[in-house]
Each structure stands twice: as structure tokens, then as C-alpha cells.
Amino acid sequence: MNLVNGRYEIDGVSVLDMCTEFGTPLYVYDSNVIEAQYNRLKQAFKDTDVKINYACKALTNINILKFLNSLGSGLDTVSIQEVQLGLKAGFRPEDIIFTPNGVSFEEIEMAVDFGVIVNVDNISVLEQFGAKYGSSYPVCVRMNPHIMAGGNAKISVGHIDSKFGISIYQIKLLERVIKNYDIRVTGLHMHTGSDILDIDVFLRGADVLLESAESFPNLEFVDFGSGFKVKYSPSDNTTDVELLGKKLTKRIKEFSKTYGRELHIMFEPGKFLVSESGYLFVKTNVIKQTMSTVFAGVDSGQNHLIRPMMYDAYHHITNISNPKGTNRIYSVVGYICETDTFGWDRKLNEVHEGDILALHNAGAYGYSMSSNYNSRYRPAEVMVYKGKPYLIRRRENMEDLLSTQQMVNWEF
Ligand SMILES: *Cc1c(COP(=O)(O)O)cnc(C)c1O
């Protein structure tokens, strides 16, 4: 989003015009940003055989999936429904990796039937898998390298107490199961968390993963997961993917020599690809002066963007309607009957009732974590592509709210 001659625009399209045309609250995604982030990661690993699988739980609109497919991305999925969405979006089964945790074995069987890459993170599931498929269907195993990483306990998934992955300390047992059932392990995977700033954490995880690789003679790829940190606050540091690219490439080259063969490497970023592409535009319903604070109450809330409330996440806020206004301090809050604060004590250009505010970094885990709480409709979504806004999801309505409810003829 740029401020050009006093108006905010995305790829040349006026933000205020989009809010008028499609209404607020409104999610808008800038496809240029997604493409730039994809190319940046690809470029950082240009000297390896890298495959980027978009972790689609971040943002699952099928048009976004199609766009990433067109860029050459694969897809990382965590539910069979995401697998099905990916197939509908046109991804080939071999470009989809299914990395579930705690799902039923039926779901894994469905993934096999669809022909996607299956990633197993539990020895008991691997035994069932071996008993059913033996060496007839390849499998990837998700290891837990026991590294504490990530910006928040809810999104740290590689430490010793985590429910994810097969512990690196269970590798002997793992080897026995693989041997007993003649399982063909073609991939090794790790994913240690989100918002990892320190590239040494990646590199240590990679070391642990690669050290375990000698237990698996049939490997075709190693998947280093994700967790790249993006800029939420203007003062945030971000993961240096270029430096990571240099260091990890060197490590992989050495490894390939000892392993005897060049392996593909994979990453599965969600946030990195889509977070900064997205904005949630909201309208200021009320300005409320209390004894201590000036609140700007907007036409949205935790039902549309829950990250500030759930993860204490910082989302930058800009007043789109009054770019030249005097700076004042506001607490921007939602309209839900809970304390749903988007930002405390934020410096904003003076806000009037009716002004449009932008919540930045709303591309990842924004719409995809939204709900109908308070019986509110979920917003519309727009994707800006080549200087034009496209409606990619309409706003919900009362029929949508009632669509799954049954009208029983009660005789109360
Ligand atoms: C959520 C998830 C990701 C994506 O994490 P980001 O922080 O959004 O990049 C990648 N891989 C797996 C297995 C995940 O569950």
C-alpha cells in the first residue's frame, strides 16, 4: 500500500474506492506482494533444488491458491479438506504435501487415495501405515528436533513437550518400525514454530534433521518447514532468508556429498508468503472519549481478526481517510461484546467517525481464523491483480448464517 498524492492505493487502486465499492469490513490482498515474497525465497535458495509449498492454512481462498499454483508453488496442507481445496485449485497431487497431526487413519487413507505426499508424525500411525501399504506408497516422516523456537508458546511446535513430530530420541524405535513393515521413507520433515527470527535456530534444527538422515537410505527430499518472521511492527526485525539461504545451501551441499545423492529441499511458508500482502479495512463507527482513553470503535472485531487478542500480536494501524491529520493517541477496538482490542494507545492521524482504518499484515491467519461470533457476517475478500481489484469472496448474509441450521417443526 502506498500513499500517492494524498491517497492510499494498492497497485494503483484507491483503497477508499474499494471500500466504497465492496463495503467494510474488507480484506484486500495485493498479489504483487505474494509474488515478490515467493520469488525472494526462491532466489535465496537458487543454488539448491528448492520447492516451496505454500502452507495454505494461513489463507485458503481458492483464488489465492490458484495464484500460488501459477507461480510454481506447491501446497502444504494440514487437513483433508485443504487437500481437496488444493486439488480443486489445480495443484497436482504430487505437489501437495499432507502434514496433519492427530487426524484419524481414515483421513490418511483418503490422502493416499488422492495421491498426495503423506507426512506422518506419530509412530503408531506409521505402524498402521506400514501394515496397510508396506513399501507400496512412499511416506515422509516429521521429526521433532527438540528446539524451542517461535514467537509464542501456542506457535512453538518443535520443543520437547510438543505434540508434533516424532522425537529424535525415538529414532531407534522408528528404524525398527520402518524395517518391520518395509516402509519406504522418501522424505524427512521438521517444522519448529512461527515467527523465528534467529536463523541459527533453523540451522540447528537442520543439523539435527540431517544427522538423522543416515537412518533413511531412500530419501528424495528434506523439508525444513517454516516459521520465517515477517515485519508486523515497523521496528520489527525479520528472518534474514538470504543469509539463511547461503548457510543452508552450503550445509546441504556438504550433506549431499556424504549422503551420496543430491536431495530436493522444501519449505512450507504460510505467513512469509501472504501476511504482508493483506489488509483488513474497517470503518470507524464511534469515537468514544472516556476519563482515560480515546477509543476508536470499528465495524469489525475478534470475529474477523483474532491474532491481536489470541496471540497478543501487533498489527500496525493506519488511518486511510485522513493521511495528513494531526497525530493523536487512540485505542482501536472492535464491536464484539468482549474486550477485543486491535491496538492500545496507537498514534494515528486524527480519526473521525466514518474514517477507514487499515489493519496491516492481515493476509495470514486473518480470514482463515475468522468466525461468526456475535452472529456477524464474515467480510468480503478482494485480490488486487495487475492493477485491478477482483472480488474473490462475497460478504456473508443472513441466509449464510442460517444455511446449516435445521428448521425443525417443534410443537413447543
Ligand atoms: C502452520 C504451518 C506452517 C506455516 O507456518 P507459518 O509460520 O505461517 O509460515 C508450515 N508447516 C506446518 C506443518 C504448519 O503447521
CSV table of C-alpha atoms and ligand atoms in Angstrom, one decimal:
chain,number,residue,atom,x,y,z
A,1,MET,CA,0.0,0.0,0.0
A,2,ASN,CA,1.4,3.4,-1.0
A,3,LEU,CA,0.4,7.0,-0.2
A,4,VAL,CA,0.3,8.7,-3.6
A,5,ASN,CA,-0.7,12.3,-3.9
A,6,GLY,CA,-2.6,12.1,-0.6
A,7,ARG,CA,-4.4,8.9,-1.2
A,8,TYR,CA,-3.7,5.4,-0.2
A,9,GLU,CA,-3.6,2.9,-3.1
A,10,ILE,CA,-2.7,-0.7,-3.7
A,11,ASP,CA,-1.1,-1.3,-7.1
A,12,GLY,CA,-2.7,1.9,-8.3
A,13,VAL,CA,-6.2,1.1,-7.0
A,14,SER,CA,-7.6,3.6,-4.5
A,15,VAL,CA,-8.3,2.0,-1.1
A,16,LEU,CA,-11.2,4.2,-0.3
A,17,ASP,CA,-12.8,3.4,-3.7
A,18,MET,CA,-12.5,-0.3,-2.9
A,19,CYS,CA,-14.1,0.3,0.5
A,20,THR,CA,-17.0,2.1,-1.2
A,21,GLU,CA,-17.4,-0.5,-3.9
A,22,PHE,CA,-17.2,-3.6,-1.8
A,23,GLY,CA,-18.1,-2.3,1.7
A,24,THR,CA,-16.4,-2.7,5.0
A,25,PRO,CA,-15.0,-4.6,6.8
A,26,LEU,CA,-13.0,-5.8,3.8
A,27,TYR,CA,-10.0,-8.0,3.3
A,28,VAL,CA,-7.7,-6.9,0.5
A,29,TYR,CA,-4.7,-8.9,-0.8
A,30,ASP,CA,-2.0,-7.5,-3.0
A,31,SER,CA,-0.9,-10.3,-5.4
A,32,ASN,CA,2.3,-8.4,-6.2
A,33,VAL,CA,3.5,-8.8,-2.6
A,34,ILE,CA,2.8,-12.6,-2.6
A,35,GLU,CA,4.7,-12.9,-5.9
A,36,ALA,CA,7.6,-10.8,-4.6
A,37,GLN,CA,7.9,-12.9,-1.4
A,38,TYR,CA,7.7,-16.2,-3.3
A,39,ASN,CA,10.5,-15.0,-5.7
A,40,ARG,CA,12.6,-13.7,-2.8
A,41,LEU,CA,12.6,-17.1,-1.1
A,42,LYS,CA,13.1,-18.9,-4.3
A,43,GLN,CA,16.1,-16.6,-5.1
A,44,ALA,CA,17.6,-17.1,-1.6
A,45,PHE,CA,17.9,-20.9,-2.4
A,46,LYS,CA,18.6,-20.6,-6.1
A,47,ASP,CA,21.7,-22.9,-5.8
A,48,THR,CA,19.6,-25.8,-4.5
A,49,ASP,CA,16.8,-27.8,-5.9
A,50,VAL,CA,14.2,-26.0,-3.8
A,51,LYS,CA,10.5,-26.5,-3.7
A,52,ILE,CA,8.2,-24.0,-1.9
A,53,ASN,CA,5.0,-25.4,-0.6
A,54,TYR,CA,2.6,-22.7,0.5
A,55,ALA,CA,1.1,-23.6,3.9
A,56,CYS,CA,-2.4,-22.8,3.0
A,57,LYS,CA,-4.0,-22.7,6.4
A,58,ALA,CA,-2.7,-19.1,6.5
A,59,LEU,CA,-5.2,-18.1,3.8
A,60,THR,CA,-7.2,-20.6,1.9
A,61,ASN,CA,-9.2,-18.6,-0.6
A,62,ILE,CA,-9.2,-20.8,-3.8
A,63,ASN,CA,-8.2,-17.8,-5.9
A,64,ILE,CA,-5.1,-17.3,-3.8
A,65,LEU,CA,-4.3,-21.0,-4.1
A,66,LYS,CA,-4.6,-20.7,-7.9
A,67,PHE,CA,-2.4,-17.7,-7.9
A,68,LEU,CA,0.3,-19.5,-6.0
A,69,ASN,CA,0.0,-22.5,-8.2
A,70,SER,CA,0.6,-20.2,-11.2
A,71,LEU,CA,3.8,-19.1,-9.6
A,72,GLY,CA,5.0,-22.7,-9.4
A,73,SER,CA,4.4,-23.2,-5.7
A,74,GLY,CA,3.4,-26.5,-4.2
A,75,LEU,CA,0.9,-26.7,-1.3
A,76,ASP,CA,1.3,-27.7,2.4
A,77,THR,CA,-1.9,-28.9,3.9
A,78,VAL,CA,-3.0,-29.9,7.4
A,79,SER,CA,-6.5,-31.3,6.8
A,80,ILE,CA,-8.0,-33.5,4.1
A,81,GLN,CA,-10.3,-30.5,3.3
A,82,GLU,CA,-7.2,-28.4,2.5
A,83,VAL,CA,-6.0,-31.3,0.2
A,84,GLN,CA,-9.4,-31.2,-1.6
A,85,LEU,CA,-9.3,-27.4,-1.9
A,86,GLY,CA,-5.7,-27.7,-3.3
A,87,LEU,CA,-6.8,-30.3,-5.9
A,88,LYS,CA,-9.8,-28.1,-6.9
A,89,ALA,CA,-7.4,-25.2,-7.3
A,90,GLY,CA,-5.5,-27.2,-9.8
A,91,PHE,CA,-2.4,-28.4,-7.8
A,92,ARG,CA,-1.2,-31.8,-9.0
A,93,PRO,CA,-1.3,-34.4,-6.2
A,94,GLU,CA,2.5,-34.8,-6.2
A,95,ASP,CA,2.7,-31.0,-5.5
A,96,ILE,CA,0.6,-31.3,-2.3
A,97,ILE,CA,2.1,-32.5,1.0
A,98,PHE,CA,-0.3,-33.5,3.7
A,99,THR,CA,1.1,-32.8,7.2
A,100,PRO,CA,-1.6,-33.5,9.7
A,101,ASN,CA,-1.4,-34.0,13.4
A,102,GLY,CA,-3.8,-36.2,15.4
A,103,VAL,CA,-6.1,-37.0,12.5
A,104,SER,CA,-7.9,-40.3,12.0
A,105,PHE,CA,-6.3,-43.0,10.0
A,106,GLU,CA,-9.2,-42.8,7.5
A,107,GLU,CA,-8.0,-39.3,6.7
A,108,ILE,CA,-4.6,-40.5,5.9
A,109,GLU,CA,-6.1,-43.3,3.7
A,110,MET,CA,-8.0,-40.6,1.8
A,111,ALA,CA,-4.8,-38.6,1.2
A,112,VAL,CA,-3.2,-41.8,-0.2
A,113,ASP,CA,-6.2,-42.3,-2.5
A,114,PHE,CA,-5.8,-38.7,-3.7
A,115,GLY,CA,-2.1,-39.5,-4.4
A,116,VAL,CA,-0.6,-36.7,-2.3
A,117,ILE,CA,2.6,-36.8,-0.3
A,118,VAL,CA,1.8,-38.1,3.2
A,119,ASN,CA,3.8,-36.8,6.2
A,120,VAL,CA,3.4,-38.9,9.3
A,121,ASP,CA,4.3,-37.6,12.7
A,122,ASN,CA,3.4,-40.5,15.0
A,123,ILE,CA,5.0,-43.9,15.4
A,124,SER,CA,1.6,-45.6,16.0
A,125,VAL,CA,0.2,-44.1,12.8
A,126,LEU,CA,3.4,-45.2,10.9
A,127,GLU,CA,2.8,-48.8,12.1
A,128,GLN,CA,-0.8,-48.7,10.7
A,129,PHE,CA,0.5,-47.1,7.5
A,130,GLY,CA,3.2,-49.8,7.2
A,131,ALA,CA,0.7,-52.6,7.9
A,132,LYS,CA,-1.6,-51.3,5.2
A,133,TYR,CA,0.8,-50.0,2.5
A,134,GLY,CA,4.2,-51.6,3.2
A,135,SER,CA,6.6,-50.3,0.6
A,136,SER,CA,3.9,-49.7,-1.9
A,137,TYR,CA,3.3,-46.0,-1.0
A,138,PRO,CA,6.2,-43.7,0.0
A,139,VAL,CA,6.0,-41.7,3.2
A,140,CYS,CA,7.6,-38.7,4.7
A,141,VAL,CA,8.3,-38.6,8.5
A,142,ARG,CA,8.0,-35.5,10.6
A,143,MET,CA,10.8,-35.4,13.1
A,144,ASN,CA,10.8,-33.3,16.3
A,145,PRO,CA,14.3,-31.9,16.6
A,146,HIS,CA,13.5,-30.6,20.1
A,147,ILE,CA,14.3,-27.0,19.6
A,148,MET,CA,12.5,-24.2,21.3
A,149,ALA,CA,11.6,-21.7,18.6
A,150,GLY,CA,8.9,-19.2,17.7
A,151,GLY,CA,7.3,-16.1,18.9
A,152,ASN,CA,4.7,-17.5,21.2
A,153,ALA,CA,4.1,-20.8,23.1
A,154,LYS,CA,1.0,-21.5,21.0
A,155,ILE,CA,3.0,-21.5,17.9
A,156,SER,CA,6.2,-23.2,19.1
A,157,VAL,CA,5.8,-26.7,17.9
A,158,GLY,CA,9.3,-28.3,18.0
A,159,HIS,CA,10.2,-28.4,21.7
A,160,ILE,CA,10.3,-31.5,23.9
A,161,ASP,CA,6.7,-31.1,25.2
A,162,SER,CA,5.2,-30.5,21.9
A,163,LYS,CA,2.6,-32.8,20.4
A,164,PHE,CA,4.1,-32.5,17.0
A,165,GLY,CA,6.6,-34.8,15.2
A,166,ILE,CA,8.5,-38.0,16.2
A,167,SER,CA,11.1,-37.3,18.7
A,168,ILE,CA,14.6,-37.5,17.5
A,169,TYR,CA,15.3,-39.6,20.6
A,170,GLN,CA,12.9,-42.3,19.3
A,171,ILE,CA,14.9,-42.9,16.2
A,172,LYS,CA,15.9,-46.4,17.1
A,173,LEU,CA,12.3,-47.4,17.6
A,174,LEU,CA,11.4,-45.6,14.4
A,175,GLU,CA,14.1,-47.6,12.5
A,176,ARG,CA,12.7,-50.8,13.8
A,177,VAL,CA,9.1,-50.0,12.7
A,178,ILE,CA,10.3,-48.9,9.2
A,179,LYS,CA,12.3,-52.2,8.9
A,180,ASN,CA,9.5,-54.4,10.2
A,181,TYR,CA,6.9,-53.1,7.8
A,182,ASP,CA,9.3,-52.4,4.9
A,183,ILE,CA,8.2,-48.8,4.8
A,184,ARG,CA,9.7,-46.6,2.1
A,185,VAL,CA,10.7,-43.2,3.7
A,186,THR,CA,11.4,-40.7,1.0
A,187,GLY,CA,11.1,-37.5,2.9
A,188,LEU,CA,12.2,-36.0,6.2
A,189,HIS,CA,10.4,-33.1,7.7
A,190,MET,CA,10.6,-30.6,10.6
A,191,HIS,CA,8.6,-27.5,11.5
A,192,THR,CA,9.5,-25.9,14.7
A,193,GLY,CA,7.3,-22.9,15.0
A,194,SER,CA,6.3,-19.5,13.8
A,195,ASP,CA,8.0,-16.1,14.0
A,196,ILE,CA,11.5,-17.5,14.2
A,197,LEU,CA,13.9,-14.6,14.0
A,198,ASP,CA,17.2,-16.3,14.7
A,199,ILE,CA,18.5,-18.2,11.7
A,200,ASP,CA,20.7,-20.3,14.0
A,201,VAL,CA,17.6,-22.0,15.2
A,202,PHE,CA,16.8,-23.1,11.7
A,203,LEU,CA,20.4,-24.2,11.2
A,204,ARG,CA,20.5,-26.2,14.4
A,205,GLY,CA,17.2,-27.8,13.5
A,206,ALA,CA,18.6,-28.6,10.1
A,207,ASP,CA,21.7,-30.1,11.6
A,208,VAL,CA,19.7,-32.4,13.9
A,209,LEU,CA,17.4,-33.4,10.9
A,210,LEU,CA,20.3,-34.1,8.6
A,211,GLU,CA,22.2,-36.1,11.2
A,212,SER,CA,19.2,-38.4,11.5
A,213,ALA,CA,19.1,-38.8,7.7
A,214,GLU,CA,21.6,-41.6,7.6
A,215,SER,CA,18.9,-43.8,9.2
A,216,PHE,CA,16.9,-43.3,6.0
A,217,PRO,CA,18.6,-44.6,2.8
A,218,ASN,CA,15.7,-43.9,0.4
A,219,LEU,CA,15.4,-40.1,0.9
A,220,GLU,CA,14.4,-37.9,-2.0
A,221,PHE,CA,13.7,-34.7,-0.1
A,222,VAL,CA,14.1,-32.9,3.2
A,223,ASP,CA,11.5,-30.4,4.3
A,224,PHE,CA,12.7,-27.7,6.6
A,225,GLY,CA,9.2,-26.4,7.4
A,226,SER,CA,8.6,-22.7,8.0
A,227,GLY,CA,8.5,-20.1,10.7
A,228,PHE,CA,10.0,-17.1,8.9
A,229,LYS,CA,9.3,-14.0,10.8
A,230,VAL,CA,7.7,-11.1,8.9
A,231,LYS,CA,7.5,-7.4,9.8
A,232,TYR,CA,4.5,-6.7,12.0
A,233,SER,CA,5.6,-3.6,13.7
A,234,PRO,CA,7.7,-1.0,11.7
A,235,SER,CA,10.6,-1.6,14.1
A,236,ASP,CA,10.5,-5.4,13.8
A,237,ASN,CA,13.4,-7.4,12.6
A,238,THR,CA,12.7,-10.2,10.1
A,239,THR,CA,14.3,-13.5,9.3
A,240,ASP,CA,17.3,-13.0,7.1
A,241,VAL,CA,16.3,-15.5,4.4
A,242,GLU,CA,19.2,-14.5,2.1
A,243,LEU,CA,21.7,-15.4,4.8
A,244,LEU,CA,19.8,-18.5,5.7
A,245,GLY,CA,19.9,-19.4,2.1
A,246,LYS,CA,23.7,-19.1,1.9
A,247,LYS,CA,24.3,-21.0,5.0
A,248,LEU,CA,21.8,-23.8,4.5
A,249,THR,CA,22.8,-24.2,0.8
A,250,LYS,CA,26.4,-24.8,2.0
A,251,ARG,CA,25.2,-27.3,4.6
A,252,ILE,CA,23.0,-29.2,2.1
A,253,LYS,CA,25.9,-29.4,-0.4
A,254,GLU,CA,28.1,-31.0,2.2
A,255,PHE,CA,25.4,-33.3,3.2
A,256,SER,CA,24.6,-34.4,-0.3
A,257,LYS,CA,28.3,-35.5,-0.7
A,258,THR,CA,28.2,-37.7,2.3
A,259,TYR,CA,24.7,-39.0,1.6
A,260,GLY,CA,25.8,-39.8,-2.0
A,261,ARG,CA,23.0,-38.1,-3.8
A,262,GLU,CA,21.5,-34.6,-4.3
A,263,LEU,CA,18.2,-34.2,-2.4
A,264,HIS,CA,15.4,-31.7,-3.1
A,265,ILE,CA,14.8,-29.3,-0.3
A,266,MET,CA,11.4,-27.9,0.7
A,267,PHE,CA,10.0,-25.1,2.7
A,268,GLU,CA,6.4,-24.6,3.6
A,269,PRO,CA,5.9,-20.9,4.5
A,270,GLY,CA,2.4,-19.5,5.2
A,271,LYS,CA,3.0,-16.1,6.8
A,272,PHE,CA,6.0,-15.3,4.8
A,273,LEU,CA,4.1,-15.5,1.5
A,274,VAL,CA,0.8,-13.9,2.4
A,275,SER,CA,0.9,-11.9,5.7
A,276,GLU,CA,2.2,-8.6,4.3
A,277,SER,CA,0.0,-8.9,1.2
A,278,GLY,CA,-3.2,-8.5,3.2
A,279,TYR,CA,-5.1,-5.7,4.9
A,280,LEU,CA,-8.3,-5.6,6.8
A,281,PHE,CA,-10.0,-2.3,6.2
A,282,VAL,CA,-12.6,-1.3,8.8
A,283,LYS,CA,-14.8,1.7,9.3
A,284,THR,CA,-14.8,3.8,12.4
A,285,ASN,CA,-18.3,3.6,13.9
A,286,VAL,CA,-17.7,5.7,17.0
A,287,ILE,CA,-15.2,7.8,18.8
A,288,LYS,CA,-15.5,7.5,22.5
A,289,GLN,CA,-13.8,9.7,24.9
A,290,THR,CA,-13.5,8.2,28.4
A,291,MET,CA,-11.8,9.5,31.5
A,292,SER,CA,-8.5,7.8,30.4
A,293,THR,CA,-8.6,6.9,26.8
A,294,VAL,CA,-10.0,7.9,23.4
A,295,PHE,CA,-11.4,4.8,21.7
A,296,ALA,CA,-12.0,4.3,18.0
A,297,GLY,CA,-14.7,1.7,17.8
A,298,VAL,CA,-14.7,0.0,14.4
A,299,ASP,CA,-17.1,-2.2,12.4
A,300,SER,CA,-15.1,-5.4,13.0
A,301,GLY,CA,-13.6,-7.3,15.9
A,302,GLN,CA,-12.1,-10.6,17.0
A,303,ASN,CA,-14.6,-12.4,14.8
A,304,HIS,CA,-12.6,-11.1,11.8
A,305,LEU,CA,-9.1,-10.8,13.0
A,306,ILE,CA,-8.3,-12.6,16.2
A,307,ARG,CA,-4.5,-12.5,16.2
A,308,PRO,CA,-4.2,-9.4,18.5
A,309,MET,CA,-6.4,-11.0,21.1
A,310,MET,CA,-5.3,-14.6,20.8
A,311,TYR,CA,-1.5,-14.2,20.3
A,312,ASP,CA,-1.1,-10.6,21.6
A,313,ALA,CA,0.0,-9.9,18.0
A,314,TYR,CA,0.9,-6.4,17.0
A,315,HIS,CA,-0.9,-5.3,13.8
A,316,HIS,CA,0.0,-1.9,12.6
A,317,ILE,CA,-2.9,0.5,12.1
A,318,THR,CA,-3.2,3.4,9.6
A,319,ASN,CA,-5.9,6.0,9.1
A,320,ILE,CA,-6.7,5.8,5.4
A,321,SER,CA,-9.2,8.7,5.3
A,322,ASN,CA,-7.1,11.4,6.9
A,323,PRO,CA,-3.4,10.9,5.9
A,324,LYS,CA,-2.4,14.4,6.8
A,325,GLY,CA,-4.3,14.7,10.1
A,326,THR,CA,-2.6,15.6,13.3
A,327,ASN,CA,-1.3,12.6,15.2
A,328,ARG,CA,-3.3,11.7,18.3
A,329,ILE,CA,-3.4,8.6,20.5
A,330,TYR,CA,-6.3,6.1,20.2
A,331,SER,CA,-7.2,2.6,21.3
A,332,VAL,CA,-8.7,0.9,18.4
A,333,VAL,CA,-11.4,-1.6,19.5
A,334,GLY,CA,-13.8,-4.0,17.9
A,335,TYR,CA,-17.6,-4.2,18.2
A,336,ILE,CA,-17.8,-7.6,19.8
A,337,CYS,CA,-19.1,-8.0,23.3
A,338,GLU,CA,-15.7,-8.8,24.7
A,339,THR,CA,-12.6,-6.8,25.2
A,340,ASP,CA,-11.4,-7.1,21.6
A,341,THR,CA,-8.7,-4.6,21.2
A,342,PHE,CA,-6.9,-4.3,17.9
A,343,GLY,CA,-4.3,-1.8,19.3
A,344,TRP,CA,-3.8,0.1,22.6
A,345,ASP,CA,-2.5,3.7,22.6
A,346,ARG,CA,-1.7,3.9,18.9
A,347,LYS,CA,-0.6,7.1,17.3
A,348,LEU,CA,-2.9,7.7,14.4
A,349,ASN,CA,-3.7,10.7,12.1
A,350,GLU,CA,-6.8,12.2,13.8
A,351,VAL,CA,-9.7,9.8,13.4
A,352,HIS,CA,-13.3,10.9,12.8
A,353,GLU,CA,-16.4,8.8,12.8
A,354,GLY,CA,-16.7,7.2,9.4
A,355,ASP,CA,-12.9,7.1,8.7
A,356,ILE,CA,-11.5,4.0,7.2
A,357,LEU,CA,-8.6,2.3,9.2
A,358,ALA,CA,-6.3,-0.3,7.8
A,359,LEU,CA,-5.1,-3.2,9.9
A,360,HIS,CA,-1.8,-4.3,8.3
A,361,ASN,CA,-0.4,-7.8,8.0
A,362,ALA,CA,-3.9,-9.3,7.8
A,363,GLY,CA,-3.1,-11.7,5.0
A,364,ALA,CA,-2.1,-14.7,7.2
A,365,TYR,CA,-4.4,-16.2,9.8
A,366,GLY,CA,-6.8,-13.4,9.4
A,367,TYR,CA,-9.8,-14.5,7.3
A,368,SER,CA,-8.8,-18.2,7.8
A,369,MET,CA,-9.3,-17.8,11.6
A,370,SER,CA,-12.5,-15.7,11.4
A,371,SER,CA,-15.8,-16.8,12.8
A,372,ASN,CA,-19.5,-15.8,13.0
A,373,TYR,CA,-19.2,-14.9,16.7
A,374,ASN,CA,-21.9,-12.4,17.7
A,375,SER,CA,-23.8,-13.7,14.6
A,376,ARG,CA,-21.8,-11.3,12.4
A,377,TYR,CA,-21.2,-11.9,8.8
A,378,ARG,CA,-17.6,-12.6,7.7
A,379,PRO,CA,-16.2,-9.9,5.4
A,380,ALA,CA,-15.7,-10.0,1.6
A,381,GLU,CA,-12.2,-10.6,0.2
A,382,VAL,CA,-10.7,-8.8,-2.7
A,383,MET,CA,-7.5,-9.6,-4.6
A,384,VAL,CA,-5.7,-6.9,-6.5
A,385,TYR,CA,-4.1,-8.3,-9.6
A,386,LYS,CA,-2.3,-6.3,-12.3
A,387,GLY,CA,-3.8,-3.0,-11.1
A,388,LYS,CA,-7.4,-4.3,-10.8
A,389,PRO,CA,-9.5,-5.3,-7.8
A,390,TYR,CA,-11.3,-8.7,-8.0
A,391,LEU,CA,-13.9,-9.8,-5.6
A,392,ILE,CA,-12.8,-13.3,-4.6
A,393,ARG,CA,-15.3,-13.9,-1.8
A,394,ARG,CA,-18.6,-12.0,-1.2
A,395,ARG,CA,-19.7,-10.9,2.2
A,396,GLU,CA,-21.9,-13.3,4.0
A,397,ASN,CA,-25.6,-12.6,4.6
A,398,MET,CA,-28.4,-13.9,6.9
A,399,GLU,CA,-29.0,-16.9,4.6
A,400,ASP,CA,-25.4,-18.0,5.1
A,401,LEU,CA,-25.8,-17.7,8.8
A,402,LEU,CA,-28.8,-20.0,8.7
A,403,SER,CA,-27.7,-22.3,5.9
A,404,THR,CA,-26.6,-25.2,8.0
A,405,GLN,CA,-29.3,-24.8,10.7
A,406,GLN,CA,-32.3,-27.1,10.5
A,407,MET,CA,-35.8,-25.7,10.7
A,408,VAL,CA,-37.4,-28.3,13.0
A,409,ASN,CA,-41.2,-28.2,13.3
A,410,TRP,CA,-41.3,-28.0,17.0
A,411,GLU,CA,-44.6,-28.3,18.9
A,412,PHE,CA,-43.4,-26.4,21.9
B,1,LIG,C1,1.3,-23.7,10.1
B,1,LIG,C2,2.3,-24.5,9.5
B,1,LIG,C3,3.2,-23.9,8.6
B,1,LIG,C4,3.3,-22.4,8.3
B,1,LIG,O1,3.8,-21.6,9.3
B,1,LIG,P1,4.0,-20.0,9.1
B,1,LIG,O2,4.5,-19.5,10.4
B,1,LIG,O3,2.7,-19.4,8.7
B,1,LIG,O4,5.0,-19.9,8.0
B,1,LIG,C5,4.1,-24.7,8.0
B,1,LIG,N1,4.2,-26.0,8.2
B,1,LIG,C6,3.3,-26.6,9.0
B,1,LIG,C7,3.3,-28.1,9.2
B,1,LIG,C8,2.4,-25.9,9.7
B,1,LIG,O5,1.5,-26.5,10.5
